[in-house]
PDB file of C-alpha atoms in Angstrom:
ATOM      1  CA  MET A  56       0.014   0.037   0.078  1.00  0.00           C
ATOM      2  CA  TYR A  57       3.124   2.919   0.887  1.00  0.00           C
ATOM      3  CA  TRP A  58       4.726   1.740  -2.141  1.00  0.00           C
ATOM      4  CA  ARG A  59       1.504   2.692  -4.309  1.00  0.00           C
ATOM      5  CA  LYS A  60       0.542   5.611  -2.705  1.00  0.00           C
ATOM      6  CA  LYS A  61       4.694   6.372  -3.315  1.00  0.00           C
ATOM      7  CA  LYS A  62       4.062   6.018  -6.842  1.00  0.00           C
ATOM      8  CA  ILE A  63       0.609   7.772  -7.467  1.00  0.00           C
ATOM      9  CA  PHE A  64       2.481  10.347  -5.177  1.00  0.00           C
ATOM     10  CA  ILE A  65       5.750  10.756  -8.150  1.00  0.00           C
ATOM     11  CA  LEU A  66       3.466  10.853 -11.057  1.00  0.00           C
ATOM     12  CA  VAL A  67       1.311  13.696  -9.577  1.00  0.00           C
ATOM     13  CA  SER A  68       4.150  15.459  -8.657  1.00  0.00           C
ATOM     14  CA  LEU A  69       5.743  15.290 -12.390  1.00  0.00           C
ATOM     15  CA  LEU A  70       2.709  15.992 -13.712  1.00  0.00           C
ATOM     16  CA  LEU A  71       2.032  19.457 -11.690  1.00  0.00           C
ATOM     17  CA  ILE A  72       6.285  20.073 -13.250  1.00  0.00           C
ATOM     18  CA  CYS A  73       5.102  19.056 -16.852  1.00  0.00           C
ATOM     19  CA  VAL A  74       1.787  21.626 -16.318  1.00  0.00           C
ATOM     20  CA  CYS A  75       4.371  24.238 -14.509  1.00  0.00           C
ATOM     21  CA  LEU A  76       7.319  24.183 -17.190  1.00  0.00           C
ATOM     22  CA  PHE A  77       4.414  24.261 -20.434  1.00  0.00           C
ATOM     23  CA  SER A  78       2.693  27.051 -18.469  1.00  0.00           C
ATOM     24  CA  GLY A  79       5.865  28.830 -18.204  1.00  0.00           C
ATOM     25  CA  TYR A  80       6.596  28.275 -22.416  1.00  0.00           C
ATOM     26  CA  TYR A  81       3.043  29.362 -22.961  1.00  0.00           C
ATOM     27  CA  LEU A  82       3.617  32.484 -21.576  1.00  0.00           C
ATOM     28  CA  LYS A  83       6.666  33.279 -22.484  1.00  0.00           C
ATOM     29  CA  ILE A  84       5.755  32.995 -26.263  1.00  0.00           C
ATOM     30  CA  THR A  85       2.476  35.174 -25.348  1.00  0.00           C
ATOM     31  CA  ILE A  86       4.718  37.575 -24.316  1.00  0.00           C
ATOM     32  CA  GLN A  87       6.905  37.286 -27.337  1.00  0.00           C
ATOM     33  CA  LYS A  88       3.834  37.674 -29.594  1.00  0.00           C
ATOM     34  CA  ALA A  89       2.634  40.951 -27.456  1.00  0.00           C
ATOM     35  CA  ASN A  90       6.235  42.570 -27.554  1.00  0.00           C
ATOM     36  CA  SER A  91       6.285  41.729 -31.590  1.00  0.00           C
ATOM     37  CA  TYR A  92       3.245  44.165 -32.236  1.00  0.00           C
ATOM     38  CA  SER A  93       4.705  46.376 -29.421  1.00  0.00           C
ATOM     39  CA  MET A  94       1.447  45.300 -27.685  1.00  0.00           C
ATOM     40  CA  SER A  95       1.396  44.826 -23.371  1.00  0.00           C
ATOM     41  CA  THR A  96       0.358  41.536 -22.729  1.00  0.00           C
ATOM     42  CA  LYS A  97      -3.103  42.255 -21.269  1.00  0.00           C
ATOM     43  CA  ALA A  98      -3.896  44.325 -24.955  1.00  0.00           C
ATOM     44  CA  PHE A  99      -2.769  40.823 -26.394  1.00  0.00           C
ATOM     45  CA  LEU A 100      -4.585  38.062 -24.267  1.00  0.00           C
ATOM     46  CA  TYR A 101      -8.110  40.238 -24.380  1.00  0.00           C
ATOM     47  CA  LEU A 102      -7.573  40.440 -28.415  1.00  0.00           C
ATOM     48  CA  GLN A 103      -6.588  37.230 -28.643  1.00  0.00           C
ATOM     49  CA  LYS A 104      -9.859  35.845 -26.690  1.00  0.00           C
ATOM     50  CA  ALA A 105     -12.179  38.004 -29.150  1.00  0.00           C
ATOM     51  CA  LEU A 106     -10.529  36.388 -32.286  1.00  0.00           C
ATOM     52  CA  ASN A 107     -10.766  32.900 -31.003  1.00  0.00           C
ATOM     53  CA  ILE A 108     -14.348  33.571 -29.888  1.00  0.00           C
ATOM     54  CA  MET A 109     -15.298  34.714 -32.804  1.00  0.00           C
ATOM     55  CA  GLU A 110     -13.066  31.777 -34.934  1.00  0.00           C
ATOM     56  CA  LYS A 111     -14.625  29.316 -32.595  1.00  0.00           C
ATOM     57  CA  ASN A 112     -18.336  30.787 -33.134  1.00  0.00           C
ATOM     58  CA  PHE A 113     -18.413  32.246 -36.821  1.00  0.00           C
ATOM     59  CA  ILE A 114     -20.668  29.768 -38.838  1.00  0.00           C
ATOM     60  CA  TYR A 115     -18.843  30.316 -41.658  1.00  0.00           C
ATOM     61  CA  LYS A 116     -15.586  29.803 -40.226  1.00  0.00           C
ATOM     62  CA  ASP A 117     -13.813  27.154 -43.073  1.00  0.00           C
ATOM     63  CA  THR A 118     -14.917  29.866 -45.486  1.00  0.00           C
ATOM     64  CA  ILE A 119     -12.416  32.154 -43.932  1.00  0.00           C
ATOM     65  CA  ASP A 120      -8.627  32.346 -43.776  1.00  0.00           C
ATOM     66  CA  TRP A 121      -8.415  33.390 -40.079  1.00  0.00           C
ATOM     67  CA  ASP A 122      -4.110  33.696 -40.046  1.00  0.00           C
ATOM     68  CA  SER A 123      -4.150  36.463 -42.073  1.00  0.00           C
ATOM     69  CA  ILE A 124      -7.748  38.046 -40.599  1.00  0.00           C
ATOM     70  CA  LYS A 125      -5.360  37.727 -37.436  1.00  0.00           C
ATOM     71  CA  LYS A 126      -1.891  39.017 -38.811  1.00  0.00           C
ATOM     72  CA  GLU A 127      -4.031  42.146 -40.504  1.00  0.00           C
ATOM     73  CA  VAL A 128      -5.924  42.815 -36.906  1.00  0.00           C
ATOM     74  CA  TYR A 129      -2.803  42.281 -34.740  1.00  0.00           C
ATOM     75  CA  LYS A 130      -1.229  45.040 -36.918  1.00  0.00           C
ATOM     76  CA  LYS A 131      -4.184  47.320 -36.505  1.00  0.00           C
ATOM     77  CA  ALA A 132      -4.144  46.621 -32.336  1.00  0.00           C
ATOM     78  CA  GLU A 133      -0.311  47.418 -32.848  1.00  0.00           C
ATOM     79  CA  GLY A 134       0.680  50.093 -29.810  1.00  0.00           C
ATOM     80  CA  SER A 135      -2.715  48.830 -27.336  1.00  0.00           C
ATOM     81  CA  VAL A 136      -1.803  49.330 -23.779  1.00  0.00           C
ATOM     82  CA  LEU A 137      -5.296  48.707 -22.658  1.00  0.00           C
ATOM     83  CA  THR A 138      -7.607  46.682 -24.194  1.00  0.00           C
ATOM     84  CA  SER A 139      -9.526  49.397 -25.061  1.00  0.00           C
ATOM     85  CA  ASP A 140      -7.169  49.859 -26.705  1.00  0.00           C
ATOM     86  CA  THR A 141      -8.195  46.949 -28.906  1.00  0.00           C
ATOM     87  CA  TYR A 142     -11.741  48.188 -30.470  1.00  0.00           C
ATOM     88  CA  PRO A 143     -11.086  49.422 -33.460  1.00  0.00           C
ATOM     89  CA  ALA A 144      -9.337  46.516 -34.218  1.00  0.00           C
ATOM     90  CA  ILE A 145     -12.067  44.032 -32.891  1.00  0.00           C
ATOM     91  CA  GLN A 146     -13.913  46.194 -35.732  1.00  0.00           C
ATOM     92  CA  LEU A 147     -12.247  45.170 -37.967  1.00  0.00           C
ATOM     93  CA  ALA A 148     -12.159  41.508 -37.798  1.00  0.00           C
ATOM     94  CA  ARG A 149     -15.695  41.780 -37.429  1.00  0.00           C
ATOM     95  CA  SER A 150     -15.858  44.085 -41.153  1.00  0.00           C
ATOM     96  CA  LEU A 151     -12.746  41.521 -42.458  1.00  0.00           C
ATOM     97  CA  ILE A 152     -15.379  38.589 -41.830  1.00  0.00           C
ATOM     98  CA  LYS A 153     -17.987  40.214 -43.507  1.00  0.00           C
ATOM     99  CA  GLU A 154     -20.578  40.073 -40.045  1.00  0.00           C
ATOM    100  CA  LYS A 155     -23.154  42.625 -39.568  1.00  0.00           C
ATOM    101  CA  SER A 156     -25.175  40.314 -36.872  1.00  0.00           C
ATOM    102  CA  TRP A 157     -23.008  40.162 -34.086  1.00  0.00           C
ATOM    103  CA  VAL A 158     -23.027  42.304 -31.342  1.00  0.00           C
ATOM    104  CA  PHE A 159     -19.549  43.175 -29.101  1.00  0.00           C
ATOM    105  CA  CYS A 160     -19.708  44.171 -25.990  1.00  0.00           C
ATOM    106  CA  PHE A 161     -17.160  45.686 -24.510  1.00  0.00           C
ATOM    107  CA  SER A 162     -16.795  45.638 -20.657  1.00  0.00           C
TER     108      SER A 162
END
């Protein structure tokens, strides 16, 4: 019984270490991307989340070249510091996918 608990403890510990390493790597990549567009990390993550929601929920998502739209939208948001600075870029994304029925609630 003791060895079984010890094995489980070791496996859980290794899993937590892997999760921590991956999350640190993800954060580093996110910061690098934000810096490449001269954006704050907070503004970048906000814009990234908005674009991911659009991509996930757009009914004709398979007909859109999301990579080129994201590049254009991130370029528009260059220099954003606050999340509110990304609003024009989000509106650009909406117009690029030709979606007029969505309402984006800024909070």
